Short mmCIF file of C-alpha atoms in Angstrom, two decimals:
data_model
loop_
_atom_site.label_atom_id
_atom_site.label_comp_id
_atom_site.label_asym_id
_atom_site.label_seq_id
_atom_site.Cartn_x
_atom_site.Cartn_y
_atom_site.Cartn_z
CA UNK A 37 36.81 20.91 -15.70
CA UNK A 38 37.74 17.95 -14.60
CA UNK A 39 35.37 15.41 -12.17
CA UNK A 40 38.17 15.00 -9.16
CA UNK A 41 37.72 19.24 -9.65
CA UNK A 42 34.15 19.22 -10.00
CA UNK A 43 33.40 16.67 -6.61
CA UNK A 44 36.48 18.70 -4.65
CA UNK A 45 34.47 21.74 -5.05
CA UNK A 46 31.10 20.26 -3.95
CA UNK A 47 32.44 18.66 -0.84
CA UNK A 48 34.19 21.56 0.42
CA UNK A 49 30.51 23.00 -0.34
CA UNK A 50 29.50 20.80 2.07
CA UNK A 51 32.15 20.75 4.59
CA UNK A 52 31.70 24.56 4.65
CA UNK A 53 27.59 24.15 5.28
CA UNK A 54 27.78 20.80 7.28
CA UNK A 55 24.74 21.79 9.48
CA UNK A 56 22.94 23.11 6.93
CA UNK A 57 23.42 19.94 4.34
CA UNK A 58 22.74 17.47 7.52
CA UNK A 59 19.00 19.01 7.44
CA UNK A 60 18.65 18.98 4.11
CA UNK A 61 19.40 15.18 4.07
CA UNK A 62 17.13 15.07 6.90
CA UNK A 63 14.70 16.06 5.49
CA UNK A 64 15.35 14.33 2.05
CA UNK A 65 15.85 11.12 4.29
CA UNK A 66 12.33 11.67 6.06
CA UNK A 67 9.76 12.57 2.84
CA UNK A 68 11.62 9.99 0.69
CA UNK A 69 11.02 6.97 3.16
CA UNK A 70 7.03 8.55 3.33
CA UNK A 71 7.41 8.16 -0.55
CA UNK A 72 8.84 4.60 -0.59
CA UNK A 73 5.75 3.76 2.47
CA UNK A 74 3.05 5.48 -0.02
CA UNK A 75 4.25 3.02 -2.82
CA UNK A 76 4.10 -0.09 -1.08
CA UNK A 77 1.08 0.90 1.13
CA UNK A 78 -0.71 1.08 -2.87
CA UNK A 79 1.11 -1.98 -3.26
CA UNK A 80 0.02 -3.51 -0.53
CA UNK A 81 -3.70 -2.62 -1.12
CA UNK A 82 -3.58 -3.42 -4.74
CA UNK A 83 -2.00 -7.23 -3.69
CA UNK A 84 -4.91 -7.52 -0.64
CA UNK A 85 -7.75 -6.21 -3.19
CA UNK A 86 -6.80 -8.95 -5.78
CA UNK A 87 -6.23 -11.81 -3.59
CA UNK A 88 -9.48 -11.43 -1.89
CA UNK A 89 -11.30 -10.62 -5.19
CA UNK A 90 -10.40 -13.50 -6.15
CA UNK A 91 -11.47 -16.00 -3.58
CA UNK A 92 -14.38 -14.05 -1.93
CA UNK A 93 -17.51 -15.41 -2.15
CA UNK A 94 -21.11 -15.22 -1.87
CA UNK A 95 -22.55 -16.85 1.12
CA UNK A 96 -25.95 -18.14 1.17
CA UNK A 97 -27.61 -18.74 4.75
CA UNK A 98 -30.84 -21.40 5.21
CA UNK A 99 -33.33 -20.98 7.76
CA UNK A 100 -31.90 -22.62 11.39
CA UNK A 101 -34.31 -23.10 14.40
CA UNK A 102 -33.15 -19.62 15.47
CA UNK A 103 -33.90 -17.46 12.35
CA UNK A 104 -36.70 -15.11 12.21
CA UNK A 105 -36.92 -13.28 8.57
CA UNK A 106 -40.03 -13.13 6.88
CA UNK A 107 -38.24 -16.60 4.71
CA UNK A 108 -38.06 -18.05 7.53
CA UNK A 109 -41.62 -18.39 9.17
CA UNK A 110 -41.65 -22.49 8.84
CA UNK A 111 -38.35 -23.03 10.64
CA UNK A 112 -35.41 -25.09 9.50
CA UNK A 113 -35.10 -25.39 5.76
CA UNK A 114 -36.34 -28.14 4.33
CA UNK A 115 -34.43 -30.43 2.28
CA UNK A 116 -36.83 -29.59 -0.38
CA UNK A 117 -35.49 -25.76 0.30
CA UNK A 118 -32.35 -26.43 0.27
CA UNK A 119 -32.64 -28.74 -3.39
CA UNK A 120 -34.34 -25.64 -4.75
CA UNK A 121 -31.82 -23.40 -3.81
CA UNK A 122 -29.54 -25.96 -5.31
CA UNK A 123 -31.29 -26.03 -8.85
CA UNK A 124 -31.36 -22.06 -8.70
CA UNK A 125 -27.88 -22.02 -8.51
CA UNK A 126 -27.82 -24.72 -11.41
CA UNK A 127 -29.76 -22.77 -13.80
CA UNK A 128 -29.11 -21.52 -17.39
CA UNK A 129 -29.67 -18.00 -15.68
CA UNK A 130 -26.95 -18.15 -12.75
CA UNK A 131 -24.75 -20.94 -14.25
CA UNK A 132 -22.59 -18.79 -15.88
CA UNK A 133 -21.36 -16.53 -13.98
CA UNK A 134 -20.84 -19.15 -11.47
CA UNK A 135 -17.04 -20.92 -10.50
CA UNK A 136 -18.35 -23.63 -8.09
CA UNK A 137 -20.57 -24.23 -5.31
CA UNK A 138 -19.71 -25.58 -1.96
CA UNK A 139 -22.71 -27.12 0.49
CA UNK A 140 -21.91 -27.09 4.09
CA UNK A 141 -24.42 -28.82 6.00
CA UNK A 142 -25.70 -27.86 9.51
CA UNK A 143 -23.43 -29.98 11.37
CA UNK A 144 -20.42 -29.25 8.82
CA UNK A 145 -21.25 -25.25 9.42
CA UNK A 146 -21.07 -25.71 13.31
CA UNK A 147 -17.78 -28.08 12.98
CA UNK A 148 -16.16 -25.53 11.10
CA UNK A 149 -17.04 -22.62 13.47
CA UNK A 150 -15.65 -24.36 16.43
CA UNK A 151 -12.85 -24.80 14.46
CA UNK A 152 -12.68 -21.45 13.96
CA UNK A 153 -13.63 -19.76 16.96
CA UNK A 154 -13.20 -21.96 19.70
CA UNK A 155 -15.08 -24.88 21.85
CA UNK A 156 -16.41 -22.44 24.08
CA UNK A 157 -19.33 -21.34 21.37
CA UNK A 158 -20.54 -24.99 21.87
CA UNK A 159 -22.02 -24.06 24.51
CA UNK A 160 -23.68 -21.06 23.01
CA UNK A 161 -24.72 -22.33 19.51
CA UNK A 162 -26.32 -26.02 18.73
CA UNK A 163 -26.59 -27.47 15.79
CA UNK A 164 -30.05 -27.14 14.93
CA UNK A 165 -29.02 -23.59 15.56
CA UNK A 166 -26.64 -22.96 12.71
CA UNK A 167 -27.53 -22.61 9.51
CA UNK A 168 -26.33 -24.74 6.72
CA UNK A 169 -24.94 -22.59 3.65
CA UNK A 170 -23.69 -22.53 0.09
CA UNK A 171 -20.50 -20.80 -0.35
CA UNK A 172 -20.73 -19.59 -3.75
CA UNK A 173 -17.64 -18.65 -6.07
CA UNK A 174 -18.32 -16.35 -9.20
CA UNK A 175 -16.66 -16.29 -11.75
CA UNK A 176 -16.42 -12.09 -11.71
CA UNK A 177 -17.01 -10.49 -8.18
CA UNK A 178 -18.83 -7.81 -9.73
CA UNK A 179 -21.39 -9.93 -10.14
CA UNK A 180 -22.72 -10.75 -6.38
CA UNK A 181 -25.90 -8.59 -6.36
CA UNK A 182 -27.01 -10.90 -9.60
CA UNK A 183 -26.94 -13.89 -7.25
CA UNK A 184 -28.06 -11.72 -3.69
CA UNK A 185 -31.05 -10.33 -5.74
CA UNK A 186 -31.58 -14.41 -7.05
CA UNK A 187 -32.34 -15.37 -3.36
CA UNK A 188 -33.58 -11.70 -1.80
CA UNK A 189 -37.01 -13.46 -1.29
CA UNK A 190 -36.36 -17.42 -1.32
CA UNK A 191 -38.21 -19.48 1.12
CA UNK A 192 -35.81 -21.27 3.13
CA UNK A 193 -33.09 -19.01 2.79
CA UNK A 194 -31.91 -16.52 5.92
CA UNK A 195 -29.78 -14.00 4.12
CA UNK A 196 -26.78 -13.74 1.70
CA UNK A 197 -23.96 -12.40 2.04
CA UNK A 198 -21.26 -11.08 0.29
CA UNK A 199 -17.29 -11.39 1.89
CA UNK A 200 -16.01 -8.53 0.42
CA UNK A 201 -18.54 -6.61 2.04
CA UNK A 202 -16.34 -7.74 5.56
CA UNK A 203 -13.52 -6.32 3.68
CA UNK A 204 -14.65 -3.36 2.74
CA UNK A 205 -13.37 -1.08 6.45
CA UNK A 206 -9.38 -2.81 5.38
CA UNK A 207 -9.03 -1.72 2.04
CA UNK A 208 -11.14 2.03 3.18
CA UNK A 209 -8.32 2.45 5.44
CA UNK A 210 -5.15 1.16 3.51
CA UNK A 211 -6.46 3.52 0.94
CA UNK A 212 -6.88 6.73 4.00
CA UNK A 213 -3.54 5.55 4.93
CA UNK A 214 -1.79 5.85 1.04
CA UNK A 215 -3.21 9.19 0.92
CA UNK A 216 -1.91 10.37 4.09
CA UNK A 217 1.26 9.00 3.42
CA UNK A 218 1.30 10.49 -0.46
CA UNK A 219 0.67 14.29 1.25
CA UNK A 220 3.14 14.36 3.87
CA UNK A 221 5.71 13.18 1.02
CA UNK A 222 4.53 15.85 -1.39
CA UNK A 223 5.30 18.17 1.65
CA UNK A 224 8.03 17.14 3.33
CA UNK A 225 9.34 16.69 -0.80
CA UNK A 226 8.47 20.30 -0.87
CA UNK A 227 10.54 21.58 2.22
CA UNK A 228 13.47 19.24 1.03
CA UNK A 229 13.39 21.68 -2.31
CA UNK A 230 13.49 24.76 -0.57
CA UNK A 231 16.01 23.57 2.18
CA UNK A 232 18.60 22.42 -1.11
CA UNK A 233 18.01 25.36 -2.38
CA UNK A 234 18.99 27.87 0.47
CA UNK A 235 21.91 25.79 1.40
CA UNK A 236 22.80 26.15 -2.45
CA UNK A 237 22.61 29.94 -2.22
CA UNK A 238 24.50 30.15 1.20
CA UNK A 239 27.44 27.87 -0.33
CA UNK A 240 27.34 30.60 -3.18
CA UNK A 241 27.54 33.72 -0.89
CA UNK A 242 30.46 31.99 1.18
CA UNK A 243 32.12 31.21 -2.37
CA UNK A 244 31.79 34.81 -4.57
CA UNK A 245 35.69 35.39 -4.20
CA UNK A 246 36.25 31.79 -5.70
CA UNK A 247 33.57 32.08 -8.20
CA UNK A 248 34.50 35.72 -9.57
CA UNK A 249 38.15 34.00 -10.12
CA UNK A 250 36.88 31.03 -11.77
CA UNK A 251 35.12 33.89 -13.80
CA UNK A 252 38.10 35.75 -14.58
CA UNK A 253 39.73 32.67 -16.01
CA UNK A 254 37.27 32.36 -18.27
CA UNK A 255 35.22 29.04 -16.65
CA UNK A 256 31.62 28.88 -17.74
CA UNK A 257 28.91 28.94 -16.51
CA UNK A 258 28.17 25.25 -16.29
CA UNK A 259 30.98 24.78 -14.86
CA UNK A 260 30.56 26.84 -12.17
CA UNK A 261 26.90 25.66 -11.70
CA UNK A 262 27.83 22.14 -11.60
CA UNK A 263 29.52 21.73 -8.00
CA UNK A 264 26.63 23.76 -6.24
CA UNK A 265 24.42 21.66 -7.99
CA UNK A 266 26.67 18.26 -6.84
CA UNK A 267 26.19 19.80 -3.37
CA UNK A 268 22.53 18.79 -3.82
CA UNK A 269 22.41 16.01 -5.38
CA UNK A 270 25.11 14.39 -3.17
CA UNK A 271 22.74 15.58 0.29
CA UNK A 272 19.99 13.74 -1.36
CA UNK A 273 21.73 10.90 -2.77
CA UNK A 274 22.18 10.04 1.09
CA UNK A 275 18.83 11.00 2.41
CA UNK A 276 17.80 8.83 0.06
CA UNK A 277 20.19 5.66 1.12
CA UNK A 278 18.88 6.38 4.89
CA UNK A 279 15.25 6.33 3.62
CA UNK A 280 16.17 2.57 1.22
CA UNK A 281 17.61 0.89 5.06
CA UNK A 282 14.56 2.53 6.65
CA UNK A 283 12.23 1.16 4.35
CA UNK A 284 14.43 -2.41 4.00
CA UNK A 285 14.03 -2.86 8.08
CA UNK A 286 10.40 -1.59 7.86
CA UNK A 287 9.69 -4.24 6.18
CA UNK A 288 12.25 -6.92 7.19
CA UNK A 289 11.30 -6.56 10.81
CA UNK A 290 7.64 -5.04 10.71
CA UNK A 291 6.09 -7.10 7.70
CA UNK A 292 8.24 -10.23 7.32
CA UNK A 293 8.75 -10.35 11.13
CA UNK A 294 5.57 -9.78 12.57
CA UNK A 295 2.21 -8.74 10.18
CA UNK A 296 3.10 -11.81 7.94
CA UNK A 297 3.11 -14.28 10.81
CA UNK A 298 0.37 -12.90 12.77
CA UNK A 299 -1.74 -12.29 10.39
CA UNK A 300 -1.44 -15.20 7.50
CA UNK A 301 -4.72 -14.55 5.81
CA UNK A 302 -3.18 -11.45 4.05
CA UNK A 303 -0.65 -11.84 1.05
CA UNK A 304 1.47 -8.96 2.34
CA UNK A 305 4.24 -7.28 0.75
CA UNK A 306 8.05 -8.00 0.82
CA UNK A 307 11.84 -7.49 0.54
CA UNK A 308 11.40 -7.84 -3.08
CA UNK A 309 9.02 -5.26 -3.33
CA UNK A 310 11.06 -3.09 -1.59
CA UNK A 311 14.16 -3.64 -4.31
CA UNK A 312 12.09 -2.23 -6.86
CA UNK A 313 10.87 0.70 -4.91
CA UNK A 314 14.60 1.80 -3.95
CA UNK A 315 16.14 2.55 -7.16
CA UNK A 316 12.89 4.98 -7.68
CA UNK A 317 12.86 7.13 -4.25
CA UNK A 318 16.62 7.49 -5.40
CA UNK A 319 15.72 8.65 -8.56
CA UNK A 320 12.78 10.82 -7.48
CA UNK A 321 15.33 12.49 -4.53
CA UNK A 322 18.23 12.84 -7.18
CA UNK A 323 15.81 14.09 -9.56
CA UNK A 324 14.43 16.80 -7.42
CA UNK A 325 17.67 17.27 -6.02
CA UNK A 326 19.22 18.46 -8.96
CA UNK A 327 16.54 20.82 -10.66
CA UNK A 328 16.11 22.62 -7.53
CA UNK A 329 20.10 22.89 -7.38
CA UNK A 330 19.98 24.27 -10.72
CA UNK A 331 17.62 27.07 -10.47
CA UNK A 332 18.92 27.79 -7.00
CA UNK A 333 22.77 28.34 -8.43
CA UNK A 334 21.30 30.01 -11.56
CA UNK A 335 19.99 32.77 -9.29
CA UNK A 336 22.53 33.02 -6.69
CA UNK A 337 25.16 33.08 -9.29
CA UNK A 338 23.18 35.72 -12.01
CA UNK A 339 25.79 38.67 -12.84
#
């Protein structure tokens, strides 16, 4: 049979079901843009994960006039405190796991959280009151309870604290929000099966007169198969072009146009993400489309 045969069958399939094919590419369009958002939501927290992995560090707190652990007891580290946590940090023991050490000093501490947060914390926060700390970079991030266990009980030193800790609730709930997005795929995937394949057997029923003739002619059964199956495949080909734009503005308007210039501190994903995740909710919908269109017409169409 020829292809201008084969595609002139399955669109007068789908002229003759038109409501029925519009929810099936509904529905195609809907858990195949759910699909595309579950890939770059796990690309997203893969990308976040890494970055921050890579320049978190451990922070390590001296005593201020304000501090009241049990390290704590004589005040405002010393200098002599403050060199000792230094020399720690310098040892043959925590050397090598270490990247580099940054000292900010009182002052330097309070500068930089005024910076931060505003002049109105002047008012609420001296000096004397901040504590100076060493912003410590390791060299493997798995490694921060060597160095928090190092200075659990160090005179002079408040607390440590690791900034992936901080991180911890984001990636938790990019992770919630994968999931999520990876079951109402697999569902709406589901219901995008079973809708192909009753609009496959009703394009069947509506056809038997054309089918026994093609029969009687001696067409096989491929041949029959393939424009019911075409039918299909053609419903989720465009559900699966509507989910790609979805997806392409998602991200174009949503990410690029607002989360990536609110939010700067987070290496979010992009348009060229989104190019690679196209040509596979096309595949997955095509793919899908056209198993479930085969067993559907190898049913409706059994002798």
């Amino acid at each position: 049979m020829k292809l201008s045969l084969v595609l002139s069958e399955a669109f007068q399939g789908i002229r003759r079901n038109l409501a029925t094919v519009i929810s099936v590419i509904l529905v195609t369009f809907v858990s195949l843009t759910f699909v595309g958002a579950a890939i770059l939501l796990g690309a997203q927290l893969q990308r976040t994960s890494d970055y921050f992995q890579d320049r978190a560090k451990v922070d390590i707190y001296m005593c201020s006039e304000i501090s009241d652990t049990d390290t704590c007891l004589d005040g405002v580290a010393s200098d002599e405190q403050v060199a000792a946590v230094q020399d720690k940090l310098d040892s043959d023991v925590l050397a090598p796991l270490i990247d580099g050490v940054t000292f900010e000093t009182q002052q330097e501490a309070h500068d930089s959280m005024l910076e931060t947060f505003g002049d109105e914390l002047a008012g609420l926060l001296t000096v004397e009151q901040t504590s100076a700390v060493y912003h410590v970079d390791l060299k493997d991030p798995d490694q921060t309870a060597v160095i928090t266990d190092a200075f659990a009980d160090v005179a002079g030193v408040e607390e440590v604290t690791d900034q992936l800790d901080y991180l911890e609730p984001i990636f938790r709930g990019l992770t919630i929000a994968a999931y999520v997005a990876v079951g109402i795929a697999a569902i709406m995937l589901f219901s995008a099966v079973l809708m192909i394949g009753t609009t496959i057997r009703i394009s069947a029923i509506t056809r038997e007169r054309e089918v026994e003739i093609m029969r009687f002619v001696g067409a096989s059964n491929g041949t029959i198969r393939t424009p019911f199956v075409l039918e299909g495949v053609i419903a989720a080909l465009i559900g699966g072009l509507l989910a790609s734009g979805t997806l392409i503005a998602g991200v174009h308007f949503g990410v690029d146009g607002y989360l990536a210039r609110e939010v700067t501190a987070v290496p979010w994903v992009d348009l060229t993400d989104t190019w690679y995740v196209i040509p596979a909710i096309i595949l997955v919908g095509v793919v899908f489309a056209a198993i479930s269109g085969s067993v559907a017409s190898s049913r409706a169409l059994r002798r």
